[in-house]
PDB file of C-alpha atoms and ligand atoms in Angstrom:
ATOM      1  CA  UNK A   1     -30.911-150.180 -71.474  1.00  0.00           C
ATOM      2  CA  UNK A   2     -34.225-148.574 -72.597  1.00  0.00           C
ATOM      3  CA  UNK A   3     -37.175-150.976 -72.968  1.00  0.00           C
ATOM      4  CA  UNK A   4     -37.086-152.598 -76.400  1.00  0.00           C
ATOM      5  CA  UNK A   5     -39.944-151.660 -78.663  1.00  0.00           C
ATOM      6  CA  UNK A   6     -39.376-153.252 -82.070  1.00  0.00           C
ATOM      7  CA  UNK A   7     -38.864-156.974 -81.679  1.00  0.00           C
ATOM      8  CA  UNK A   8     -38.039-159.614 -84.266  1.00  0.00           C
ATOM      9  CA  UNK A   9     -40.073-162.742 -83.554  1.00  0.00           C
ATOM     10  CA  UNK A  10     -38.556-165.794 -85.257  1.00  0.00           C
ATOM     11  CA  UNK A  11     -40.683-168.922 -85.584  1.00  0.00           C
ATOM     12  CA  UNK A  12     -43.692-166.626 -85.809  1.00  0.00           C
ATOM     13  CA  UNK A  13     -45.789-169.164 -87.732  1.00  0.00           C
ATOM     14  CA  UNK A  14     -45.438-171.828 -85.032  1.00  0.00           C
ATOM     15  CA  UNK A  15     -47.531-172.604 -81.983  1.00  0.00           C
ATOM     16  CA  UNK A  16     -45.803-170.340 -79.457  1.00  0.00           C
ATOM     17  CA  UNK A  17     -45.155-167.708 -82.125  1.00  0.00           C
ATOM     18  CA  UNK A  18     -48.855-167.560 -82.907  1.00  0.00           C
ATOM     19  CA  UNK A  19     -49.738-167.173 -79.220  1.00  0.00           C
ATOM     20  CA  UNK A  20     -47.120-164.448 -78.687  1.00  0.00           C
ATOM     21  CA  UNK A  21     -48.108-162.595 -81.865  1.00  0.00           C
ATOM     22  CA  UNK A  22     -51.493-162.139 -80.270  1.00  0.00           C
ATOM     23  CA  UNK A  23     -50.273-161.172 -76.804  1.00  0.00           C
ATOM     24  CA  UNK A  24     -47.033-159.167 -77.054  1.00  0.00           C
ATOM     25  CA  UNK A  25     -48.504-156.100 -78.826  1.00  0.00           C
ATOM     26  CA  UNK A  26     -50.506-155.422 -75.621  1.00  0.00           C
ATOM     27  CA  UNK A  27     -47.149-154.760 -73.939  1.00  0.00           C
ATOM     28  CA  UNK A  28     -46.378-152.075 -76.505  1.00  0.00           C
ATOM     29  CA  UNK A  29     -44.150-154.074 -78.845  1.00  0.00           C
ATOM     30  CA  UNK A  30     -44.073-153.617 -82.580  1.00  0.00           C
ATOM     31  CA  UNK A  31     -43.348-157.081 -83.965  1.00  0.00           C
ATOM     32  CA  UNK A  32     -41.373-157.973 -87.048  1.00  0.00           C
ATOM     33  CA  UNK A  33     -42.166-161.565 -87.981  1.00  0.00           C
ATOM     34  CA  UNK A  34     -39.915-164.234 -89.481  1.00  0.00           C
ATOM     35  CA  UNK A  35     -40.424-167.903 -90.270  1.00  0.00           C
ATOM     36  CA  UNK A  36     -39.471-170.544 -92.787  1.00  0.00           C
ATOM     37  CA  UNK A  37     -43.164-170.769 -93.639  1.00  0.00           C
ATOM     38  CA  UNK A  38     -45.531-167.934 -94.523  1.00  0.00           C
ATOM     39  CA  UNK A  39     -47.204-166.502 -91.429  1.00  0.00           C
ATOM     40  CA  UNK A  40     -50.957-166.718 -91.857  1.00  0.00           C
ATOM     41  CA  UNK A  41     -52.598-163.311 -92.259  1.00  0.00           C
ATOM     42  CA  UNK A  42     -49.213-161.534 -92.171  1.00  0.00           C
ATOM     43  CA  UNK A  43     -48.070-160.839 -95.739  1.00  0.00           C
ATOM     44  CA  UNK A  44     -45.272-158.554 -94.528  1.00  0.00           C
ATOM     45  CA  UNK A  45     -43.621-161.367 -92.548  1.00  0.00           C
ATOM     46  CA  UNK A  46     -40.120-162.303 -93.601  1.00  0.00           C
ATOM     47  CA  UNK A  47     -39.994-165.833 -95.063  1.00  0.00           C
ATOM     48  CA  UNK A  48     -36.469-167.110 -94.461  1.00  0.00           C
ATOM     49  CA  UNK A  49     -34.615-170.249 -93.464  1.00  0.00           C
ATOM     50  CA  UNK A  50     -32.244-168.862 -90.824  1.00  0.00           C
ATOM     51  CA  UNK A  51     -29.655-171.515 -91.614  1.00  0.00           C
ATOM     52  CA  UNK A  52     -29.683-171.019 -95.380  1.00  0.00           C
ATOM     53  CA  UNK A  53     -30.398-167.296 -95.821  1.00  0.00           C
ATOM     54  CA  UNK A  54     -27.644-164.990 -97.042  1.00  0.00           C
ATOM     55  CA  UNK A  55     -25.899-162.639 -94.604  1.00  0.00           C
ATOM     56  CA  UNK A  56     -27.568-159.742 -96.384  1.00  0.00           C
ATOM     57  CA  UNK A  57     -31.040-161.243 -95.900  1.00  0.00           C
ATOM     58  CA  UNK A  58     -30.355-161.886 -92.229  1.00  0.00           C
ATOM     59  CA  UNK A  59     -28.957-158.399 -91.679  1.00  0.00           C
ATOM     60  CA  UNK A  60     -32.029-156.873 -93.302  1.00  0.00           C
ATOM     61  CA  UNK A  61     -34.286-158.934 -91.057  1.00  0.00           C
ATOM     62  CA  UNK A  62     -32.463-157.705 -87.933  1.00  0.00           C
ATOM     63  CA  UNK A  63     -31.611-154.130 -88.863  1.00  0.00           C
ATOM     64  CA  UNK A  64     -33.588-151.638 -86.790  1.00  0.00           C
ATOM     65  CA  UNK A  65     -34.904-154.076 -84.211  1.00  0.00           C
ATOM     66  CA  UNK A  66     -34.211-153.572 -80.511  1.00  0.00           C
ATOM     67  CA  UNK A  67     -34.320-157.251 -79.579  1.00  0.00           C
ATOM     68  CA  UNK A  68     -35.001-160.731 -80.917  1.00  0.00           C
ATOM     69  CA  UNK A  69     -37.342-163.352 -79.509  1.00  0.00           C
ATOM     70  CA  UNK A  70     -35.903-166.491 -81.071  1.00  0.00           C
ATOM     71  CA  UNK A  71     -38.400-169.331 -81.321  1.00  0.00           C
ATOM     72  CA  UNK A  72     -37.550-170.706 -84.768  1.00  0.00           C
ATOM     73  CA  UNK A  73     -36.360-174.254 -85.050  1.00  0.00           C
ATOM     74  CA  UNK A  74     -37.309-177.885 -84.849  1.00  0.00           C
ATOM     75  CA  UNK A  75     -39.354-178.264 -81.688  1.00  0.00           C
ATOM     76  CA  UNK A  76     -39.299-182.063 -81.309  1.00  0.00           C
ATOM     77  CA  UNK A  77     -36.771-184.853 -81.851  1.00  0.00           C
ATOM     78  CA  UNK A  78     -35.370-185.362 -85.341  1.00  0.00           C
ATOM     79  CA  UNK A  79     -32.266-186.626 -87.110  1.00  0.00           C
ATOM     80  CA  UNK A  80     -29.023-185.033 -85.988  1.00  0.00           C
ATOM     81  CA  UNK A  81     -28.555-183.555 -89.475  1.00  0.00           C
ATOM     82  CA  UNK A  82     -31.895-181.737 -89.415  1.00  0.00           C
ATOM     83  CA  UNK A  83     -31.364-180.509 -85.851  1.00  0.00           C
ATOM     84  CA  UNK A  84     -27.859-179.369 -86.791  1.00  0.00           C
ATOM     85  CA  UNK A  85     -29.247-177.295 -89.649  1.00  0.00           C
ATOM     86  CA  UNK A  86     -32.324-175.714 -88.083  1.00  0.00           C
ATOM     87  CA  UNK A  87     -31.417-175.363 -84.423  1.00  0.00           C
ATOM     88  CA  UNK A  88     -27.647-175.158 -84.253  1.00  0.00           C
ATOM     89  CA  UNK A  89     -26.660-173.499 -87.512  1.00  0.00           C
ATOM     90  CA  UNK A  90     -29.865-171.425 -87.609  1.00  0.00           C
ATOM     91  CA  UNK A  91     -29.234-170.020 -84.131  1.00  0.00           C
ATOM     92  CA  UNK A  92     -25.527-169.408 -84.722  1.00  0.00           C
ATOM     93  CA  UNK A  93     -26.303-167.479 -87.914  1.00  0.00           C
ATOM     94  CA  UNK A  94     -28.931-165.426 -86.089  1.00  0.00           C
ATOM     95  CA  UNK A  95     -26.426-164.445 -83.382  1.00  0.00           C
ATOM     96  CA  UNK A  96     -23.820-163.567 -86.015  1.00  0.00           C
ATOM     97  CA  UNK A  97     -26.334-161.277 -87.721  1.00  0.00           C
ATOM     98  CA  UNK A  98     -27.205-159.740 -84.333  1.00  0.00           C
ATOM     99  CA  UNK A  99     -23.510-159.054 -83.775  1.00  0.00           C
ATOM    100  CA  UNK A 100     -23.044-157.532 -87.230  1.00  0.00           C
ATOM    101  CA  UNK A 101     -26.095-155.322 -86.977  1.00  0.00           C
ATOM    102  CA  UNK A 102     -25.711-154.409 -83.302  1.00  0.00           C
ATOM    103  CA  UNK A 103     -28.782-156.035 -81.727  1.00  0.00           C
ATOM    104  CA  UNK A 104     -27.854-156.625 -78.096  1.00  0.00           C
ATOM    105  CA  UNK A 105     -30.778-158.495 -76.509  1.00  0.00           C
ATOM    106  CA  UNK A 106     -32.076-161.958 -77.365  1.00  0.00           C
ATOM    107  CA  UNK A 107     -34.758-164.002 -75.657  1.00  0.00           C
ATOM    108  CA  UNK A 108     -33.938-167.566 -76.595  1.00  0.00           C
ATOM    109  CA  UNK A 109     -36.434-170.426 -76.537  1.00  0.00           C
ATOM    110  CA  UNK A 110     -34.513-173.154 -74.758  1.00  0.00           C
ATOM    111  CA  UNK A 111     -36.394-176.127 -73.384  1.00  0.00           C
ATOM    112  CA  UNK A 112     -36.891-178.374 -70.390  1.00  0.00           C
ATOM    113  CA  UNK A 113     -35.303-181.018 -72.653  1.00  0.00           C
ATOM    114  CA  UNK A 114     -31.860-179.401 -72.206  1.00  0.00           C
ATOM    115  CA  UNK A 115     -32.053-180.917 -68.717  1.00  0.00           C
ATOM    116  CA  UNK A 116     -34.540-183.658 -69.556  1.00  0.00           C
ATOM    117  CA  UNK A 117     -32.684-186.403 -67.681  1.00  0.00           C
ATOM    118  CA  UNK A 118     -32.825-184.454 -64.415  1.00  0.00           C
ATOM    119  CA  UNK A 119     -34.923-186.653 -62.134  1.00  0.00           C
ATOM    120  CA  UNK A 120     -38.337-185.193 -61.401  1.00  0.00           C
ATOM    121  CA  UNK A 121     -38.633-184.380 -57.702  1.00  0.00           C
ATOM    122  CA  UNK A 122     -40.782-186.805 -55.761  1.00  0.00           C
ATOM    123  CA  UNK A 123     -41.621-187.264 -52.096  1.00  0.00           C
ATOM    124  CA  UNK A 124     -40.808-183.725 -51.019  1.00  0.00           C
ATOM    125  CA  UNK A 125     -37.409-183.601 -52.808  1.00  0.00           C
ATOM    126  CA  UNK A 126     -36.230-180.056 -53.574  1.00  0.00           C
ATOM    127  CA  UNK A 127     -37.303-178.346 -56.797  1.00  0.00           C
ATOM    128  CA  UNK A 128     -34.865-178.706 -59.708  1.00  0.00           C
ATOM    129  CA  UNK A 129     -32.462-175.745 -59.505  1.00  0.00           C
ATOM    130  CA  UNK A 130     -31.593-173.713 -62.572  1.00  0.00           C
ATOM    131  CA  UNK A 131     -27.937-174.711 -62.230  1.00  0.00           C
ATOM    132  CA  UNK A 132     -28.682-178.432 -62.325  1.00  0.00           C
ATOM    133  CA  UNK A 133     -26.178-180.103 -64.703  1.00  0.00           C
ATOM    134  CA  UNK A 134     -27.235-180.085 -68.325  1.00  0.00           C
ATOM    135  CA  UNK A 135     -28.578-183.552 -69.218  1.00  0.00           C
ATOM    136  CA  UNK A 136     -30.232-183.366 -72.649  1.00  0.00           C
ATOM    137  CA  UNK A 137     -32.697-186.144 -73.386  1.00  0.00           C
ATOM    138  CA  UNK A 138     -32.554-186.006 -77.214  1.00  0.00           C
ATOM    139  CA  UNK A 139     -30.582-184.426 -80.070  1.00  0.00           C
ATOM    140  CA  UNK A 140     -33.279-181.760 -79.769  1.00  0.00           C
ATOM    141  CA  UNK A 141     -32.415-181.153 -76.106  1.00  0.00           C
ATOM    142  CA  UNK A 142     -28.724-181.235 -77.005  1.00  0.00           C
ATOM    143  CA  UNK A 143     -29.296-178.438 -79.516  1.00  0.00           C
ATOM    144  CA  UNK A 144     -30.955-176.343 -76.793  1.00  0.00           C
ATOM    145  CA  UNK A 145     -27.977-177.004 -74.537  1.00  0.00           C
ATOM    146  CA  UNK A 146     -25.703-175.843 -77.378  1.00  0.00           C
ATOM    147  CA  UNK A 147     -27.786-172.708 -77.879  1.00  0.00           C
ATOM    148  CA  UNK A 148     -27.477-171.811 -74.199  1.00  0.00           C
ATOM    149  CA  UNK A 149     -23.682-172.093 -74.512  1.00  0.00           C
ATOM    150  CA  UNK A 150     -23.762-170.091 -77.736  1.00  0.00           C
ATOM    151  CA  UNK A 151     -25.668-167.356 -75.907  1.00  0.00           C
ATOM    152  CA  UNK A 152     -23.045-167.328 -73.157  1.00  0.00           C
ATOM    153  CA  UNK A 153     -20.244-167.109 -75.758  1.00  0.00           C
ATOM    154  CA  UNK A 154     -21.877-164.184 -77.537  1.00  0.00           C
ATOM    155  CA  UNK A 155     -22.259-162.415 -74.232  1.00  0.00           C
ATOM    156  CA  UNK A 156     -18.681-163.016 -73.174  1.00  0.00           C
ATOM    157  CA  UNK A 157     -17.193-162.155 -76.572  1.00  0.00           C
ATOM    158  CA  UNK A 158     -19.576-159.531 -77.922  1.00  0.00           C
ATOM    159  CA  UNK A 159     -21.729-158.269 -75.041  1.00  0.00           C
ATOM    160  CA  UNK A 160     -25.020-159.532 -76.491  1.00  0.00           C
ATOM    161  CA  UNK A 161     -27.372-160.213 -73.594  1.00  0.00           C
ATOM    162  CA  UNK A 162     -29.641-163.261 -73.636  1.00  0.00           C
ATOM    163  CA  UNK A 163     -32.294-164.735 -71.437  1.00  0.00           C
ATOM    164  CA  UNK A 164     -32.489-168.460 -72.207  1.00  0.00           C
ATOM    165  CA  UNK A 165     -35.965-169.628 -71.275  1.00  0.00           C
ATOM    166  CA  UNK A 166     -36.188-173.340 -70.591  1.00  0.00           C
ATOM    167  CA  UNK A 167     -39.830-173.513 -71.527  1.00  0.00           C
ATOM    168  CA  UNK A 168     -41.934-176.284 -70.034  1.00  0.00           C
ATOM    169  CA  UNK A 169     -45.095-176.859 -72.065  1.00  0.00           C
ATOM    170  CA  UNK A 170     -46.554-173.719 -73.610  1.00  0.00           C
ATOM    171  CA  UNK A 171     -49.946-174.503 -75.031  1.00  0.00           C
ATOM    172  CA  UNK A 172     -53.447-173.085 -74.595  1.00  0.00           C
ATOM    173  CA  UNK A 173     -54.082-175.671 -71.895  1.00  0.00           C
ATOM    174  CA  UNK A 174     -52.244-178.636 -70.346  1.00  0.00           C
ATOM    175  CA  UNK A 175     -53.137-181.941 -71.998  1.00  0.00           C
ATOM    176  CA  UNK A 176     -51.380-184.486 -69.752  1.00  0.00           C
ATOM    177  CA  UNK A 177     -50.651-185.059 -66.081  1.00  0.00           C
ATOM    178  CA  UNK A 178     -46.964-184.292 -66.743  1.00  0.00           C
ATOM    179  CA  UNK A 179     -47.964-180.925 -68.142  1.00  0.00           C
ATOM    180  CA  UNK A 180     -49.676-180.035 -64.875  1.00  0.00           C
ATOM    181  CA  UNK A 181     -46.130-179.512 -63.580  1.00  0.00           C
ATOM    182  CA  UNK A 182     -44.670-177.863 -66.679  1.00  0.00           C
ATOM    183  CA  UNK A 183     -47.489-175.798 -68.132  1.00  0.00           C
ATOM    184  CA  UNK A 184     -46.712-172.246 -69.190  1.00  0.00           C
ATOM    185  CA  UNK A 185     -50.012-170.552 -69.926  1.00  0.00           C
ATOM    186  CA  UNK A 186     -49.937-168.294 -72.985  1.00  0.00           C
ATOM    187  CA  UNK A 187     -50.595-165.232 -70.796  1.00  0.00           C
ATOM    188  CA  UNK A 188     -47.736-166.163 -68.455  1.00  0.00           C
ATOM    189  CA  UNK A 189     -45.587-166.872 -71.517  1.00  0.00           C
ATOM    190  CA  UNK A 190     -46.108-163.296 -72.665  1.00  0.00           C
ATOM    191  CA  UNK A 191     -45.400-162.010 -69.115  1.00  0.00           C
ATOM    192  CA  UNK A 192     -42.178-164.009 -69.033  1.00  0.00           C
ATOM    193  CA  UNK A 193     -40.986-162.853 -72.457  1.00  0.00           C
ATOM    194  CA  UNK A 194     -41.793-159.246 -71.525  1.00  0.00           C
ATOM    195  CA  UNK A 195     -39.763-159.622 -68.319  1.00  0.00           C
ATOM    196  CA  UNK A 196     -36.892-161.174 -70.296  1.00  0.00           C
ATOM    197  CA  UNK A 197     -36.969-158.315 -72.796  1.00  0.00           C
ATOM    198  CA  UNK A 198     -36.993-155.550 -70.207  1.00  0.00           C
ATOM    199  CA  UNK A 199     -34.944-156.750 -67.221  1.00  0.00           C
ATOM    200  CA  UNK A 200     -31.666-154.885 -66.899  1.00  0.00           C
ATOM    201  CA  UNK A 201     -28.182-156.370 -66.770  1.00  0.00           C
ATOM    202  CA  UNK A 202     -29.163-159.947 -67.565  1.00  0.00           C
ATOM    203  CA  UNK A 203     -25.820-160.932 -69.111  1.00  0.00           C
ATOM    204  CA  UNK A 204     -26.710-164.499 -69.943  1.00  0.00           C
ATOM    205  CA  UNK A 205     -29.479-165.635 -67.623  1.00  0.00           C
ATOM    206  CA  UNK A 206     -31.095-169.066 -67.701  1.00  0.00           C
ATOM    207  CA  UNK A 207     -34.639-169.329 -66.378  1.00  0.00           C
ATOM    208  CA  UNK A 208     -37.297-172.002 -66.273  1.00  0.00           C
ATOM    209  CA  UNK A 209     -40.518-171.081 -67.995  1.00  0.00           C
ATOM    210  CA  UNK A 210     -43.774-172.202 -66.463  1.00  0.00           C
ATOM    211  CA  UNK A 211     -46.797-170.859 -64.689  1.00  0.00           C
ATOM    212  CA  UNK A 212     -47.070-170.933 -60.868  1.00  0.00           C
ATOM    213  CA  UNK A 213     -48.311-174.500 -60.958  1.00  0.00           C
ATOM    214  CA  UNK A 214     -49.254-176.256 -57.733  1.00  0.00           C
ATOM    215  CA  UNK A 215     -47.322-179.332 -58.971  1.00  0.00           C
ATOM    216  CA  UNK A 216     -44.215-177.392 -59.990  1.00  0.00           C
ATOM    217  CA  UNK A 217     -41.003-179.433 -60.417  1.00  0.00           C
ATOM    218  CA  UNK A 218     -38.538-176.608 -60.836  1.00  0.00           C
ATOM    219  CA  UNK A 219     -37.380-173.422 -59.204  1.00  0.00           C
ATOM    220  CA  UNK A 220     -38.765-170.278 -60.808  1.00  0.00           C
ATOM    221  CA  UNK A 221     -36.348-168.069 -58.812  1.00  0.00           C
ATOM    222  CA  UNK A 222     -34.270-166.807 -61.743  1.00  0.00           C
ATOM    223  CA  UNK A 223     -37.435-166.091 -63.763  1.00  0.00           C
ATOM    224  CA  UNK A 224     -38.935-164.151 -60.851  1.00  0.00           C
ATOM    225  CA  UNK A 225     -35.651-162.234 -60.474  1.00  0.00           C
ATOM    226  CA  UNK A 226     -36.270-160.882 -63.989  1.00  0.00           C
ATOM    227  CA  UNK A 227     -39.545-159.408 -62.755  1.00  0.00           C
ATOM    228  CA  UNK A 228     -41.739-162.299 -63.903  1.00  0.00           C
ATOM    229  CA  UNK A 229     -44.837-162.749 -61.775  1.00  0.00           C
ATOM    230  CA  UNK A 230     -46.803-165.741 -63.017  1.00  0.00           C
ATOM    231  CA  UNK A 231     -50.560-165.472 -62.583  1.00  0.00           C
ATOM    232  CA  UNK A 232     -51.765-168.907 -63.683  1.00  0.00           C
ATOM    233  CA  UNK A 233     -51.834-172.401 -62.173  1.00  0.00           C
ATOM    234  CA  UNK A 234     -52.600-175.600 -64.083  1.00  0.00           C
ATOM    235  CA  UNK A 235     -54.368-177.110 -61.072  1.00  0.00           C
ATOM    236  CA  UNK A 236     -57.805-176.242 -62.426  1.00  0.00           C
ATOM    237  CA  UNK A 237     -57.170-178.898 -65.108  1.00  0.00           C
ATOM    238  CA  UNK A 238     -55.990-181.551 -62.636  1.00  0.00           C
ATOM    239  CA  UNK A 239     -59.298-183.330 -61.885  1.00  0.00           C
ATOM    240  CA  UNK A 240     -60.042-183.919 -65.569  1.00  0.00           C
ATOM    241  CA  UNK A 241     -56.492-185.057 -66.476  1.00  0.00           C
ATOM    242  CA  UNK A 242     -56.090-187.247 -63.390  1.00  0.00           C
ATOM    243  CA  UNK A 243     -59.414-188.920 -64.120  1.00  0.00           C
ATOM    244  CA  UNK A 244     -58.081-189.801 -67.573  1.00  0.00           C
ATOM    245  CA  UNK A 245     -54.506-190.837 -66.695  1.00  0.00           C
ATOM    246  CA  UNK A 246     -54.175-191.230 -62.936  1.00  0.00           C
ATOM    247  CA  UNK A 247     -51.101-189.983 -61.056  1.00  0.00           C
ATOM    248  CA  UNK A 248     -47.675-190.453 -62.692  1.00  0.00           C
ATOM    249  CA  UNK A 249     -46.389-193.978 -62.050  1.00  0.00           C
ATOM    250  CA  UNK A 250     -43.127-193.763 -60.036  1.00  0.00           C
ATOM    251  CA  UNK A 251     -41.969-197.054 -61.612  1.00  0.00           C
ATOM    252  CA  UNK A 252     -42.517-195.918 -65.195  1.00  0.00           C
ATOM    253  CA  UNK A 253     -39.220-194.792 -66.803  1.00  0.00           C
ATOM    254  CA  UNK A 254     -41.251-192.476 -69.060  1.00  0.00           C
ATOM    255  CA  UNK A 255     -42.216-190.385 -66.053  1.00  0.00           C
ATOM    256  CA  UNK A 256     -39.030-190.665 -63.977  1.00  0.00           C
ATOM    257  CA  UNK A 257     -37.424-187.519 -65.342  1.00  0.00           C
ATOM    258  CA  UNK A 258     -38.244-183.922 -66.172  1.00  0.00           C
ATOM    259  CA  UNK A 259     -38.237-184.729 -69.906  1.00  0.00           C
ATOM    260  CA  UNK A 260     -40.888-187.409 -69.470  1.00  0.00           C
ATOM    261  CA  UNK A 261     -41.444-189.571 -72.542  1.00  0.00           C
ATOM    262  CA  UNK A 262     -38.743-187.663 -74.465  1.00  0.00           C
ATOM    263  CA  UNK A 263     -36.304-189.767 -72.382  1.00  0.00           C
ATOM    264  CA  UNK A 264     -37.795-193.048 -73.576  1.00  0.00           C
ATOM    265  CA  UNK A 265     -39.770-192.538 -76.790  1.00  0.00           C
ATOM    266  CA  UNK A 266     -39.461-188.964 -78.035  1.00  0.00           C
ATOM    267  CA  UNK A 267     -42.045-187.525 -80.408  1.00  0.00           C
ATOM    268  CA  UNK A 268     -40.509-187.080 -83.841  1.00  0.00           C
ATOM    269  CA  UNK A 269     -40.575-183.914 -85.943  1.00  0.00           C
ATOM    270  CA  UNK A 270     -42.908-184.852 -88.773  1.00  0.00           C
ATOM    271  CA  UNK A 271     -41.150-183.035 -91.622  1.00  0.00           C
TER     272      UNK A 271
HETATM  273  P1  LIG B   1     -43.304-174.967 -83.637  1.00  0.00           P
HETATM  274  O1  LIG B   1     -42.698-176.176 -84.232  1.00  0.00           O
HETATM  275  O2  LIG B   1     -44.797-174.857 -83.612  1.00  0.00           O
HETATM  276  O3  LIG B   1     -42.734-173.647 -84.330  1.00  0.00           O
HETATM  277  C1  LIG B   1     -41.393-173.526 -84.745  1.00  0.00           C
HETATM  278  C2  LIG B   1     -41.370-172.630 -85.970  1.00  0.00           C
HETATM  279  O4  LIG B   1     -40.008-172.469 -86.375  1.00  0.00           O
HETATM  280  C3  LIG B   1     -42.136-173.214 -87.171  1.00  0.00           C
HETATM  281  O5  LIG B   1     -43.133-172.302 -87.613  1.00  0.00           O
HETATM  282  C4  LIG B   1     -41.058-173.457 -88.217  1.00  0.00           C
HETATM  283  O6  LIG B   1     -41.498-173.219 -89.557  1.00  0.00           O
HETATM  284  C5  LIG B   1     -39.989-172.452 -87.806  1.00  0.00           C
HETATM  285  N1  LIG B   1     -38.656-172.861 -88.260  1.00  0.00           N
HETATM  286  C6  LIG B   1     -38.089-174.091 -88.165  1.00  0.00           C
HETATM  287  N2  LIG B   1     -36.866-174.069 -88.709  1.00  0.00           N
HETATM  288  C7  LIG B   1     -36.647-172.809 -89.135  1.00  0.00           C
HETATM  289  C8  LIG B   1     -35.560-172.164 -89.799  1.00  0.00           C
HETATM  290  N3  LIG B   1     -34.445-172.854 -90.115  1.00  0.00           N
HETATM  291  N4  LIG B   1     -35.684-170.860 -90.113  1.00  0.00           N
HETATM  292  C9  LIG B   1     -36.803-170.179 -89.818  1.00  0.00           C
HETATM  293  N5  LIG B   1     -37.879-170.728 -89.199  1.00  0.00           N
HETATM  294  C10 LIG B   1     -37.782-172.025 -88.863  1.00  0.00           C
HETATM  295  O7  LIG B   1     -42.717-174.870 -82.158  1.00  0.00           O
HETATM  296  P2  LIG B   1     -43.325-174.117 -80.900  1.00  0.00           P
HETATM  297  O8  LIG B   1     -44.051-175.087 -80.072  1.00  0.00           O
HETATM  298  O9  LIG B   1     -43.982-172.875 -81.330  1.00  0.00           O
HETATM  299  O10 LIG B   1     -41.984-173.745 -80.104  1.00  0.00           O
HETATM  300  C11 LIG B   1     -41.310-172.534 -80.357  1.00  0.00           C
HETATM  301  C12 LIG B   1     -39.915-172.618 -79.751  1.00  0.00           C
HETATM  302  O11 LIG B   1     -40.025-172.860 -78.356  1.00  0.00           O
HETATM  303  C13 LIG B   1     -39.065-173.760 -80.320  1.00  0.00           C
HETATM  304  O12 LIG B   1     -37.733-173.330 -80.382  1.00  0.00           O
HETATM  305  C14 LIG B   1     -39.219-174.848 -79.296  1.00  0.00           C
HETATM  306  O13 LIG B   1     -38.100-175.709 -79.285  1.00  0.00           O
HETATM  307  C15 LIG B   1     -39.332-174.043 -78.012  1.00  0.00           C
HETATM  308  N6  LIG B   1     -40.075-174.725 -76.975  1.00  0.00           N
HETATM  309  C16 LIG B   1     -41.427-174.893 -77.090  1.00  0.00           C
HETATM  310  C17 LIG B   1     -42.141-175.508 -76.089  1.00  0.00           C
HETATM  311  C18 LIG B   1     -43.625-175.619 -76.131  1.00  0.00           C
HETATM  312  O14 LIG B   1     -44.202-176.023 -75.137  1.00  0.00           O
HETATM  313  N7  LIG B   1     -44.304-175.286 -77.223  1.00  0.00           N
HETATM  314  C19 LIG B   1     -41.462-176.063 -74.908  1.00  0.00           C
HETATM  315  C20 LIG B   1     -40.022-175.845 -74.892  1.00  0.00           C
HETATM  316  C21 LIG B   1     -39.381-175.182 -75.889  1.00  0.00           C
HETATM  317  C1  LIG B   2     -40.691-179.001 -75.936  1.00  0.00           C
HETATM  318  O1  LIG B   2     -39.528-178.611 -75.896  1.00  0.00           O
HETATM  319  C2  LIG B   2     -41.451-179.095 -77.199  1.00  0.00           C
HETATM  320  O2  LIG B   2     -41.061-178.113 -78.132  1.00  0.00           O
HETATM  321  C3  LIG B   2     -42.949-179.005 -76.987  1.00  0.00           C
HETATM  322  O3  LIG B   2     -43.610-179.395 -78.184  1.00  0.00           O
HETATM  323  C4  LIG B   2     -43.397-179.906 -75.829  1.00  0.00           C
HETATM  324  O4  LIG B   2     -43.209-181.233 -76.182  1.00  0.00           O
HETATM  325  C5  LIG B   2     -42.609-179.553 -74.579  1.00  0.00           C
HETATM  326  O5  LIG B   2     -41.213-179.526 -74.803  1.00  0.00           O
HETATM  327  C6  LIG B   2     -42.865-180.538 -73.420  1.00  0.00           C
HETATM  328  O6  LIG B   2     -41.919-181.058 -72.847  1.00  0.00           O
HETATM  329  O7  LIG B   2     -44.043-180.712 -73.084  1.00  0.00           O
END
């Protein structure tokens, strides 16, 4: 497969979308932007609700693109009905449009919360493998688990290739001790998405998405196999964050698992 050049970025108005909009063009991509909300400074962006748009609108948004980076959706916990609409129906309708129009590569924003109840490794326990059983910690995590299965189905039935990236915490900087383990720096995020867009023969590949953090909890093997070479490490932020919070308490249920406080008191989608 030749390297994709024109890429549809869904969720372009959001946090990760904004970071990637700035970074992916350096890799030679021409981005087509889509979001429910207007994308600031981008009047040509497509303003669509993926779950409610007509087939014609979706086909127009996808026609002529080489690949999709699918970030759109509710990114925290919410009611099942809202998650069903935005994350499950929205993603299914996107894949259907990809099938109709003939787009055969998707990079899907999955999440650590698809496996949020996997215990975090302590005391020298092995890193969490990518084939650890799915254990969503929320309806949100459940929707990511669904989307990974949807990606597999569309590969098996229709040959659409997907890399499902179980992103840790992709922000400009880590803001908690937990994030020292899960941080995906924006620059590494762009490296990872580029690898996921260009690796050959991915079928449906699941990969964890973080930087090369000293306090890593999971195995980056399948991400590295795509050609991803992380350059960043959250450890530079450790002294400041540890001074504020201390080390994670092994007896605190909110830090027992990969999903952290999502397992006990998940942050709610505000809309
Ligand atoms: P965000 O909430 O900042 O952005 C999501 C965007 O999707 C918003 O701009 C929203 O308007 C748009 N959207 C929601 N429903 C839509 C629909 N039905 N149709 C079209 N657009 C819709 O989230 P963020 O942080 O940028 O995350 C991006 C993706 O990465 C999400 O899928 C999230 O679940 C996933 N992710 C993010 C992580 C992070 O650390 N930021 C960690 C793990 C996964
Ligand atoms: C996610 O999946 C969320 O979208 C993001 O906002 C963070 O909360 C991240 O996980 C995390 O676990 O830190």
